[in-house]
């Protein structure tokens, strides 16, 4: 069985298992996400033992759950797919590539360009289906959380994008005043134009909620009645009107955009 097909089967098992787990449990979100990934790994391992043709299958995974009420992102990650946060024109890589080349890049020993062309860039240390008994390893699954503020954008992608389009190229596309669908399509097209050597997966999510808007107000100054003057001129009383702060709240909207793989070996 081909590598691409094995990955797709493992990915399908993981996706279905995680969705079922997330919908059926009620507990701390970070723990729930971690448990969901462990359950997915167990199902992949069971399938490998049951079907000989699937004995080499495995997949990488990045899972993101957004709490829009709290403007908070929770994530869990295994492998070399990537999670980026795009804020105020800056692209920040949140997840870490669990590979030798990824470690070298994250530690500054390789530049982005060197990592993108490294002969071992596709050799990963962790994945679902590796038989690592991940439930017994606290550090196997990378988990964390990050503020996800109004105007922020998330990019989840496979190495089919990040190996073909550098950070500046991705930033240039995300900065454009286009829809999420158009951005995703352009990212995939850019990866294909640069060689498209691997499957390309792109997911974009934007926090369309806006912050409360506070209109500027002048400070209210209390004045006291002045004392009578010696020349018996009329007393003058000064008062100021009170300014009122106005708050406007915009409703919450989040738009997921998915571009599935469009290029395979």
PDB file of C-alpha atoms in Angstrom:
ATOM      1  CA  UNK A   1       0.000   0.000   0.000  1.00  0.00           C
ATOM      2  CA  UNK A   2       1.296   3.481  -0.876  1.00  0.00           C
ATOM      3  CA  UNK A   3       2.441   5.903   1.784  1.00  0.00           C
ATOM      4  CA  UNK A   4      -0.135   8.539   0.824  1.00  0.00           C
ATOM      5  CA  UNK A   5      -3.033   6.082   1.119  1.00  0.00           C
ATOM      6  CA  UNK A   6      -1.780   4.779   4.480  1.00  0.00           C
ATOM      7  CA  UNK A   7      -1.564   8.326   5.830  1.00  0.00           C
ATOM      8  CA  UNK A   8      -5.082   9.114   4.617  1.00  0.00           C
ATOM      9  CA  UNK A   9      -6.512   6.001   6.299  1.00  0.00           C
ATOM     10  CA  UNK A  10      -4.746   6.787   9.588  1.00  0.00           C
ATOM     11  CA  UNK A  11      -5.841  10.427   9.381  1.00  0.00           C
ATOM     12  CA  UNK A  12      -9.444   9.409   8.799  1.00  0.00           C
ATOM     13  CA  UNK A  13      -9.411   7.105  11.834  1.00  0.00           C
ATOM     14  CA  UNK A  14      -7.857   9.848  13.982  1.00  0.00           C
ATOM     15  CA  UNK A  15     -10.345  12.492  12.858  1.00  0.00           C
ATOM     16  CA  UNK A  16     -13.406  10.350  13.506  1.00  0.00           C
ATOM     17  CA  UNK A  17     -12.100   9.144  16.863  1.00  0.00           C
ATOM     18  CA  UNK A  18     -11.248  12.648  18.086  1.00  0.00           C
ATOM     19  CA  UNK A  19     -14.611  14.139  17.076  1.00  0.00           C
ATOM     20  CA  UNK A  20     -16.475  11.348  18.852  1.00  0.00           C
ATOM     21  CA  UNK A  21     -14.328  11.772  21.952  1.00  0.00           C
ATOM     22  CA  UNK A  22     -14.725  15.550  22.106  1.00  0.00           C
ATOM     23  CA  UNK A  23     -18.509  15.334  21.708  1.00  0.00           C
ATOM     24  CA  UNK A  24     -19.018  12.699  24.369  1.00  0.00           C
ATOM     25  CA  UNK A  25     -16.857  13.903  27.257  1.00  0.00           C
ATOM     26  CA  UNK A  26     -17.144  16.692  29.825  1.00  0.00           C
ATOM     27  CA  UNK A  27     -13.894  17.626  31.554  1.00  0.00           C
ATOM     28  CA  UNK A  28     -11.010  20.088  31.472  1.00  0.00           C
ATOM     29  CA  UNK A  29     -10.514  21.023  27.828  1.00  0.00           C
ATOM     30  CA  UNK A  30      -6.739  20.502  27.663  1.00  0.00           C
ATOM     31  CA  UNK A  31      -7.034  17.084  29.300  1.00  0.00           C
ATOM     32  CA  UNK A  32      -9.946  16.206  27.040  1.00  0.00           C
ATOM     33  CA  UNK A  33      -7.938  17.036  23.899  1.00  0.00           C
ATOM     34  CA  UNK A  34      -4.999  14.976  25.106  1.00  0.00           C
ATOM     35  CA  UNK A  35      -7.247  12.018  25.937  1.00  0.00           C
ATOM     36  CA  UNK A  36      -8.873  12.300  22.505  1.00  0.00           C
ATOM     37  CA  UNK A  37      -5.489  12.023  20.777  1.00  0.00           C
ATOM     38  CA  UNK A  38      -4.488   9.054  22.935  1.00  0.00           C
ATOM     39  CA  UNK A  39      -7.769   7.328  22.006  1.00  0.00           C
ATOM     40  CA  UNK A  40      -7.105   8.029  18.318  1.00  0.00           C
ATOM     41  CA  UNK A  41      -3.624   6.539  18.587  1.00  0.00           C
ATOM     42  CA  UNK A  42      -5.061   3.405  20.196  1.00  0.00           C
ATOM     43  CA  UNK A  43      -7.586   3.000  17.383  1.00  0.00           C
ATOM     44  CA  UNK A  44      -4.877   3.369  14.735  1.00  0.00           C
ATOM     45  CA  UNK A  45      -2.745   0.767  16.495  1.00  0.00           C
ATOM     46  CA  UNK A  46      -5.718  -1.606  16.681  1.00  0.00           C
ATOM     47  CA  UNK A  47      -6.356  -1.185  12.956  1.00  0.00           C
ATOM     48  CA  UNK A  48      -2.690  -1.879  12.165  1.00  0.00           C
ATOM     49  CA  UNK A  49      -2.824  -5.146  14.092  1.00  0.00           C
ATOM     50  CA  UNK A  50      -6.107  -6.176  12.499  1.00  0.00           C
ATOM     51  CA  UNK A  51      -5.274  -5.428   8.850  1.00  0.00           C
ATOM     52  CA  UNK A  52      -1.847  -6.487   7.587  1.00  0.00           C
ATOM     53  CA  UNK A  53      -1.947  -4.026   4.667  1.00  0.00           C
ATOM     54  CA  UNK A  54      -2.213  -1.188   7.201  1.00  0.00           C
ATOM     55  CA  UNK A  55       0.688  -2.241   9.408  1.00  0.00           C
ATOM     56  CA  UNK A  56       2.877   0.736   8.414  1.00  0.00           C
ATOM     57  CA  UNK A  57       0.285   3.477   8.588  1.00  0.00           C
ATOM     58  CA  UNK A  58       0.667   6.528  10.826  1.00  0.00           C
ATOM     59  CA  UNK A  59      -0.252  10.196  10.782  1.00  0.00           C
ATOM     60  CA  UNK A  60       0.646  13.535  12.324  1.00  0.00           C
ATOM     61  CA  UNK A  61      -1.912  15.805  13.943  1.00  0.00           C
ATOM     62  CA  UNK A  62      -2.573  19.359  15.099  1.00  0.00           C
ATOM     63  CA  UNK A  63      -5.821  19.934  16.996  1.00  0.00           C
ATOM     64  CA  UNK A  64      -7.136  23.407  17.852  1.00  0.00           C
ATOM     65  CA  UNK A  65     -10.246  24.251  19.914  1.00  0.00           C
ATOM     66  CA  UNK A  66     -11.277  27.898  20.261  1.00  0.00           C
ATOM     67  CA  UNK A  67     -13.248  29.407  23.129  1.00  0.00           C
ATOM     68  CA  UNK A  68     -14.566  32.613  21.550  1.00  0.00           C
ATOM     69  CA  UNK A  69     -16.266  33.815  24.721  1.00  0.00           C
ATOM     70  CA  UNK A  70     -12.891  33.924  26.450  1.00  0.00           C
ATOM     71  CA  UNK A  71     -10.873  34.763  23.307  1.00  0.00           C
ATOM     72  CA  UNK A  72      -8.719  31.727  24.029  1.00  0.00           C
ATOM     73  CA  UNK A  73      -7.128  29.029  21.866  1.00  0.00           C
ATOM     74  CA  UNK A  74      -6.373  25.521  23.139  1.00  0.00           C
ATOM     75  CA  UNK A  75      -4.173  23.253  21.040  1.00  0.00           C
ATOM     76  CA  UNK A  76      -2.613  19.789  21.014  1.00  0.00           C
ATOM     77  CA  UNK A  77       0.020  18.645  18.566  1.00  0.00           C
ATOM     78  CA  UNK A  78       1.966  15.544  17.444  1.00  0.00           C
ATOM     79  CA  UNK A  79       4.358  15.534  14.478  1.00  0.00           C
ATOM     80  CA  UNK A  80       5.362  18.209  11.972  1.00  0.00           C
ATOM     81  CA  UNK A  81       2.097  19.809  10.919  1.00  0.00           C
ATOM     82  CA  UNK A  82       2.097  23.448  12.007  1.00  0.00           C
ATOM     83  CA  UNK A  83      -0.058  25.893  13.919  1.00  0.00           C
ATOM     84  CA  UNK A  84       0.532  29.602  13.260  1.00  0.00           C
ATOM     85  CA  UNK A  85      -1.015  32.698  14.812  1.00  0.00           C
ATOM     86  CA  UNK A  86      -1.308  35.739  12.548  1.00  0.00           C
ATOM     87  CA  UNK A  87      -1.719  39.004  14.486  1.00  0.00           C
ATOM     88  CA  UNK A  88      -1.169  42.628  13.446  1.00  0.00           C
ATOM     89  CA  UNK A  89       0.762  41.610  10.338  1.00  0.00           C
ATOM     90  CA  UNK A  90       3.082  39.189  12.166  1.00  0.00           C
ATOM     91  CA  UNK A  91       3.101  35.402  11.690  1.00  0.00           C
ATOM     92  CA  UNK A  92       4.010  33.449  14.840  1.00  0.00           C
ATOM     93  CA  UNK A  93       4.668  29.690  14.839  1.00  0.00           C
ATOM     94  CA  UNK A  94       3.039  28.229  17.957  1.00  0.00           C
ATOM     95  CA  UNK A  95       3.608  24.496  17.544  1.00  0.00           C
ATOM     96  CA  UNK A  96       7.027  22.851  17.420  1.00  0.00           C
ATOM     97  CA  UNK A  97       8.077  20.486  14.654  1.00  0.00           C
ATOM     98  CA  UNK A  98       8.745  17.136  16.320  1.00  0.00           C
ATOM     99  CA  UNK A  99      11.615  16.232  14.046  1.00  0.00           C
ATOM    100  CA  UNK A 100      15.374  16.573  14.001  1.00  0.00           C
ATOM    101  CA  UNK A 101      15.312  19.320  11.383  1.00  0.00           C
ATOM    102  CA  UNK A 102      12.483  21.103  13.208  1.00  0.00           C
ATOM    103  CA  UNK A 103      14.496  21.059  16.420  1.00  0.00           C
ATOM    104  CA  UNK A 104      17.522  22.465  14.602  1.00  0.00           C
ATOM    105  CA  UNK A 105      15.425  25.262  13.098  1.00  0.00           C
ATOM    106  CA  UNK A 106      13.604  26.126  16.338  1.00  0.00           C
ATOM    107  CA  UNK A 107      16.924  26.271  18.214  1.00  0.00           C
ATOM    108  CA  UNK A 108      18.442  28.612  15.621  1.00  0.00           C
ATOM    109  CA  UNK A 109      20.996  26.132  14.276  1.00  0.00           C
ATOM    110  CA  UNK A 110      19.346  26.117  10.876  1.00  0.00           C
ATOM    111  CA  UNK A 111      17.778  29.009   9.023  1.00  0.00           C
ATOM    112  CA  UNK A 112      14.281  28.625   7.609  1.00  0.00           C
ATOM    113  CA  UNK A 113      15.713  28.282   4.088  1.00  0.00           C
ATOM    114  CA  UNK A 114      18.186  25.599   5.206  1.00  0.00           C
ATOM    115  CA  UNK A 115      15.441  23.658   6.985  1.00  0.00           C
ATOM    116  CA  UNK A 116      13.122  23.831   3.963  1.00  0.00           C
ATOM    117  CA  UNK A 117      15.740  22.199   1.720  1.00  0.00           C
ATOM    118  CA  UNK A 118      17.293  19.812   4.266  1.00  0.00           C
ATOM    119  CA  UNK A 119      17.388  16.171   3.047  1.00  0.00           C
ATOM    120  CA  UNK A 120      15.983  14.940   6.382  1.00  0.00           C
ATOM    121  CA  UNK A 121      13.199  17.506   6.684  1.00  0.00           C
ATOM    122  CA  UNK A 122      10.472  14.826   6.396  1.00  0.00           C
ATOM    123  CA  UNK A 123      11.894  12.501   9.058  1.00  0.00           C
ATOM    124  CA  UNK A 124       9.724  12.902  12.151  1.00  0.00           C
ATOM    125  CA  UNK A 125      10.224  11.727  15.722  1.00  0.00           C
ATOM    126  CA  UNK A 126       6.571  11.491  16.759  1.00  0.00           C
ATOM    127  CA  UNK A 127       3.283  10.510  15.141  1.00  0.00           C
ATOM    128  CA  UNK A 128       0.101   8.616  15.873  1.00  0.00           C
ATOM    129  CA  UNK A 129       0.591   4.941  15.064  1.00  0.00           C
ATOM    130  CA  UNK A 130       4.284   4.749  15.949  1.00  0.00           C
ATOM    131  CA  UNK A 131       3.547   2.281  18.751  1.00  0.00           C
ATOM    132  CA  UNK A 132       5.085   4.567  21.348  1.00  0.00           C
ATOM    133  CA  UNK A 133       2.420   3.964  24.042  1.00  0.00           C
ATOM    134  CA  UNK A 134       1.858   7.674  24.238  1.00  0.00           C
ATOM    135  CA  UNK A 135      -0.496   7.429  27.224  1.00  0.00           C
ATOM    136  CA  UNK A 136       2.548   6.633  29.378  1.00  0.00           C
ATOM    137  CA  UNK A 137       4.571   9.607  28.082  1.00  0.00           C
ATOM    138  CA  UNK A 138       3.542  12.987  29.458  1.00  0.00           C
ATOM    139  CA  UNK A 139       5.622  14.925  26.925  1.00  0.00           C
ATOM    140  CA  UNK A 140       4.658  13.016  23.774  1.00  0.00           C
ATOM    141  CA  UNK A 141       1.723  15.314  23.010  1.00  0.00           C
ATOM    142  CA  UNK A 142       2.497  19.036  22.907  1.00  0.00           C
ATOM    143  CA  UNK A 143      -0.350  21.015  24.477  1.00  0.00           C
ATOM    144  CA  UNK A 144      -0.882  24.657  25.298  1.00  0.00           C
ATOM    145  CA  UNK A 145      -3.122  27.667  25.060  1.00  0.00           C
ATOM    146  CA  UNK A 146      -2.835  31.172  23.679  1.00  0.00           C
ATOM    147  CA  UNK A 147      -4.951  34.327  23.544  1.00  0.00           C
ATOM    148  CA  UNK A 148      -7.011  34.435  20.344  1.00  0.00           C
ATOM    149  CA  UNK A 149      -7.990  38.075  20.131  1.00  0.00           C
ATOM    150  CA  UNK A 150     -10.441  39.864  17.834  1.00  0.00           C
ATOM    151  CA  UNK A 151      -8.780  40.218  14.433  1.00  0.00           C
ATOM    152  CA  UNK A 152      -6.435  37.259  15.017  1.00  0.00           C
ATOM    153  CA  UNK A 153      -6.153  34.508  12.423  1.00  0.00           C
ATOM    154  CA  UNK A 154      -5.062  30.884  12.806  1.00  0.00           C
ATOM    155  CA  UNK A 155      -3.312  28.889  10.123  1.00  0.00           C
ATOM    156  CA  UNK A 156      -3.054  25.116  10.442  1.00  0.00           C
ATOM    157  CA  UNK A 157      -1.110  23.486   7.641  1.00  0.00           C
ATOM    158  CA  UNK A 158       0.816  20.424   6.562  1.00  0.00           C
ATOM    159  CA  UNK A 159       4.478  20.510   5.562  1.00  0.00           C
ATOM    160  CA  UNK A 160       3.246  20.484   1.978  1.00  0.00           C
ATOM    161  CA  UNK A 161       2.768  24.219   2.509  1.00  0.00           C
ATOM    162  CA  UNK A 162       5.539  25.105   4.979  1.00  0.00           C
ATOM    163  CA  UNK A 163       8.219  23.252   2.967  1.00  0.00           C
ATOM    164  CA  UNK A 164       7.251  25.104  -0.209  1.00  0.00           C
ATOM    165  CA  UNK A 165       6.345  28.631   0.939  1.00  0.00           C
ATOM    166  CA  UNK A 166       8.481  30.507   3.458  1.00  0.00           C
ATOM    167  CA  UNK A 167       7.151  32.582   6.325  1.00  0.00           C
ATOM    168  CA  UNK A 168       7.346  35.857   4.436  1.00  0.00           C
ATOM    169  CA  UNK A 169       5.469  34.382   1.491  1.00  0.00           C
ATOM    170  CA  UNK A 170       2.712  33.128   3.775  1.00  0.00           C
ATOM    171  CA  UNK A 171       2.574  36.487   5.574  1.00  0.00           C
ATOM    172  CA  UNK A 172       2.236  38.381   2.289  1.00  0.00           C
ATOM    173  CA  UNK A 173      -0.798  36.289   1.321  1.00  0.00           C
ATOM    174  CA  UNK A 174      -2.485  36.518   4.732  1.00  0.00           C
ATOM    175  CA  UNK A 175      -2.010  40.291   4.777  1.00  0.00           C
ATOM    176  CA  UNK A 176      -4.018  40.783   1.585  1.00  0.00           C
ATOM    177  CA  UNK A 177      -7.554  42.132   1.882  1.00  0.00           C
ATOM    178  CA  UNK A 178      -9.156  38.957   0.568  1.00  0.00           C
ATOM    179  CA  UNK A 179     -11.556  36.373   1.986  1.00  0.00           C
ATOM    180  CA  UNK A 180     -10.326  33.380   3.963  1.00  0.00           C
ATOM    181  CA  UNK A 181     -11.314  31.141   1.054  1.00  0.00           C
ATOM    182  CA  UNK A 182      -9.233  33.220  -1.346  1.00  0.00           C
ATOM    183  CA  UNK A 183      -6.256  33.247   1.022  1.00  0.00           C
ATOM    184  CA  UNK A 184      -6.376  29.450   1.414  1.00  0.00           C
ATOM    185  CA  UNK A 185      -6.595  28.945  -2.336  1.00  0.00           C
ATOM    186  CA  UNK A 186      -3.656  31.290  -2.946  1.00  0.00           C
ATOM    187  CA  UNK A 187      -1.525  29.540  -0.314  1.00  0.00           C
ATOM    188  CA  UNK A 188      -2.107  26.171  -1.964  1.00  0.00           C
ATOM    189  CA  UNK A 189      -1.416  27.628  -5.393  1.00  0.00           C
ATOM    190  CA  UNK A 190       1.844  29.176  -4.162  1.00  0.00           C
ATOM    191  CA  UNK A 191       2.978  25.800  -2.798  1.00  0.00           C
ATOM    192  CA  UNK A 192       2.172  24.121  -6.098  1.00  0.00           C
ATOM    193  CA  UNK A 193       3.954  26.859  -8.052  1.00  0.00           C
ATOM    194  CA  UNK A 194       7.078  26.238  -5.951  1.00  0.00           C
ATOM    195  CA  UNK A 195       7.131  22.524  -6.675  1.00  0.00           C
ATOM    196  CA  UNK A 196       4.246  21.000  -4.737  1.00  0.00           C
ATOM    197  CA  UNK A 197       6.223  17.951  -3.633  1.00  0.00           C
ATOM    198  CA  UNK A 198       3.765  16.800  -0.952  1.00  0.00           C
ATOM    199  CA  UNK A 199       0.089  16.854  -0.023  1.00  0.00           C
ATOM    200  CA  UNK A 200      -1.040  20.355   0.876  1.00  0.00           C
ATOM    201  CA  UNK A 201      -3.554  20.991   3.653  1.00  0.00           C
ATOM    202  CA  UNK A 202      -4.554  24.494   4.746  1.00  0.00           C
ATOM    203  CA  UNK A 203      -7.096  25.532   7.391  1.00  0.00           C
ATOM    204  CA  UNK A 204      -7.752  29.202   8.211  1.00  0.00           C
ATOM    205  CA  UNK A 205      -9.844  30.496  11.115  1.00  0.00           C
ATOM    206  CA  UNK A 206     -10.401  34.155  11.992  1.00  0.00           C
ATOM    207  CA  UNK A 207     -11.783  35.766  15.139  1.00  0.00           C
ATOM    208  CA  UNK A 208     -14.241  38.293  13.714  1.00  0.00           C
ATOM    209  CA  UNK A 209     -15.394  39.447  17.117  1.00  0.00           C
ATOM    210  CA  UNK A 210     -14.551  43.066  17.857  1.00  0.00           C
ATOM    211  CA  UNK A 211     -13.512  44.572  21.155  1.00  0.00           C
ATOM    212  CA  UNK A 212     -15.713  46.908  23.142  1.00  0.00           C
ATOM    213  CA  UNK A 213     -15.301  50.427  21.781  1.00  0.00           C
ATOM    214  CA  UNK A 214     -14.917  53.127  24.401  1.00  0.00           C
ATOM    215  CA  UNK A 215     -15.480  56.653  23.113  1.00  0.00           C
ATOM    216  CA  UNK A 216     -13.118  59.240  24.510  1.00  0.00           C
ATOM    217  CA  UNK A 217     -14.592  61.407  27.242  1.00  0.00           C
ATOM    218  CA  UNK A 218     -13.381  64.431  29.119  1.00  0.00           C
ATOM    219  CA  UNK A 219     -12.921  64.130  32.894  1.00  0.00           C
ATOM    220  CA  UNK A 220     -15.768  65.553  34.932  1.00  0.00           C
ATOM    221  CA  UNK A 221     -14.584  68.355  37.217  1.00  0.00           C
ATOM    222  CA  UNK A 222     -16.505  69.255  40.330  1.00  0.00           C
ATOM    223  CA  UNK A 223     -16.533  72.946  41.196  1.00  0.00           C
ATOM    224  CA  UNK A 224     -17.564  74.618  44.417  1.00  0.00           C
ATOM    225  CA  UNK A 225     -19.562  77.787  44.863  1.00  0.00           C
ATOM    226  CA  UNK A 226     -17.061  80.635  45.160  1.00  0.00           C
ATOM    227  CA  UNK A 227     -16.995  82.760  48.290  1.00  0.00           C
ATOM    228  CA  UNK A 228     -18.362  86.303  48.089  1.00  0.00           C
ATOM    229  CA  UNK A 229     -15.817  88.895  47.034  1.00  0.00           C
ATOM    230  CA  UNK A 230     -15.160  92.098  48.946  1.00  0.00           C
ATOM    231  CA  UNK A 231     -16.521  94.465  46.331  1.00  0.00           C
ATOM    232  CA  UNK A 232     -19.905  92.702  46.484  1.00  0.00           C
ATOM    233  CA  UNK A 233     -19.912  91.858  42.762  1.00  0.00           C
ATOM    234  CA  UNK A 234     -22.420  89.100  41.814  1.00  0.00           C
ATOM    235  CA  UNK A 235     -21.262  85.624  42.700  1.00  0.00           C
ATOM    236  CA  UNK A 236     -20.421  83.390  39.726  1.00  0.00           C
ATOM    237  CA  UNK A 237     -21.219  79.685  39.861  1.00  0.00           C
ATOM    238  CA  UNK A 238     -19.435  77.411  37.379  1.00  0.00           C
ATOM    239  CA  UNK A 239     -20.662  73.945  36.537  1.00  0.00           C
ATOM    240  CA  UNK A 240     -19.677  71.324  33.997  1.00  0.00           C
ATOM    241  CA  UNK A 241     -21.836  68.790  32.283  1.00  0.00           C
ATOM    242  CA  UNK A 242     -21.122  65.137  32.830  1.00  0.00           C
ATOM    243  CA  UNK A 243     -19.865  63.210  29.835  1.00  0.00           C
ATOM    244  CA  UNK A 244     -21.152  59.668  29.435  1.00  0.00           C
ATOM    245  CA  UNK A 245     -18.983  56.762  28.238  1.00  0.00           C
ATOM    246  CA  UNK A 246     -20.543  54.799  25.403  1.00  0.00           C
ATOM    247  CA  UNK A 247     -19.868  51.100  24.852  1.00  0.00           C
ATOM    248  CA  UNK A 248     -20.630  49.229  21.704  1.00  0.00           C
ATOM    249  CA  UNK A 249     -20.438  45.475  21.477  1.00  0.00           C
ATOM    250  CA  UNK A 250     -20.185  43.614  18.191  1.00  0.00           C
ATOM    251  CA  UNK A 251     -21.447  40.057  17.885  1.00  0.00           C
ATOM    252  CA  UNK A 252     -19.056  37.121  17.661  1.00  0.00           C
ATOM    253  CA  UNK A 253     -18.301  35.396  14.380  1.00  0.00           C
ATOM    254  CA  UNK A 254     -15.655  32.787  13.540  1.00  0.00           C
ATOM    255  CA  UNK A 255     -15.242  31.499  10.004  1.00  0.00           C
ATOM    256  CA  UNK A 256     -13.463  28.208   9.367  1.00  0.00           C
ATOM    257  CA  UNK A 257     -12.096  27.678   5.864  1.00  0.00           C
ATOM    258  CA  UNK A 258     -10.740  24.310   4.763  1.00  0.00           C
ATOM    259  CA  UNK A 259      -8.832  23.554   1.614  1.00  0.00           C
ATOM    260  CA  UNK A 260      -8.270  19.835   1.344  1.00  0.00           C
ATOM    261  CA  UNK A 261      -5.243  18.188  -0.217  1.00  0.00           C
ATOM    262  CA  UNK A 262      -5.108  18.841  -3.927  1.00  0.00           C
ATOM    263  CA  UNK A 263      -1.717  17.486  -4.845  1.00  0.00           C
ATOM    264  CA  UNK A 264      -0.307  14.028  -4.221  1.00  0.00           C
ATOM    265  CA  UNK A 265       2.756  12.155  -5.253  1.00  0.00           C
TER     266      UNK A 265
END
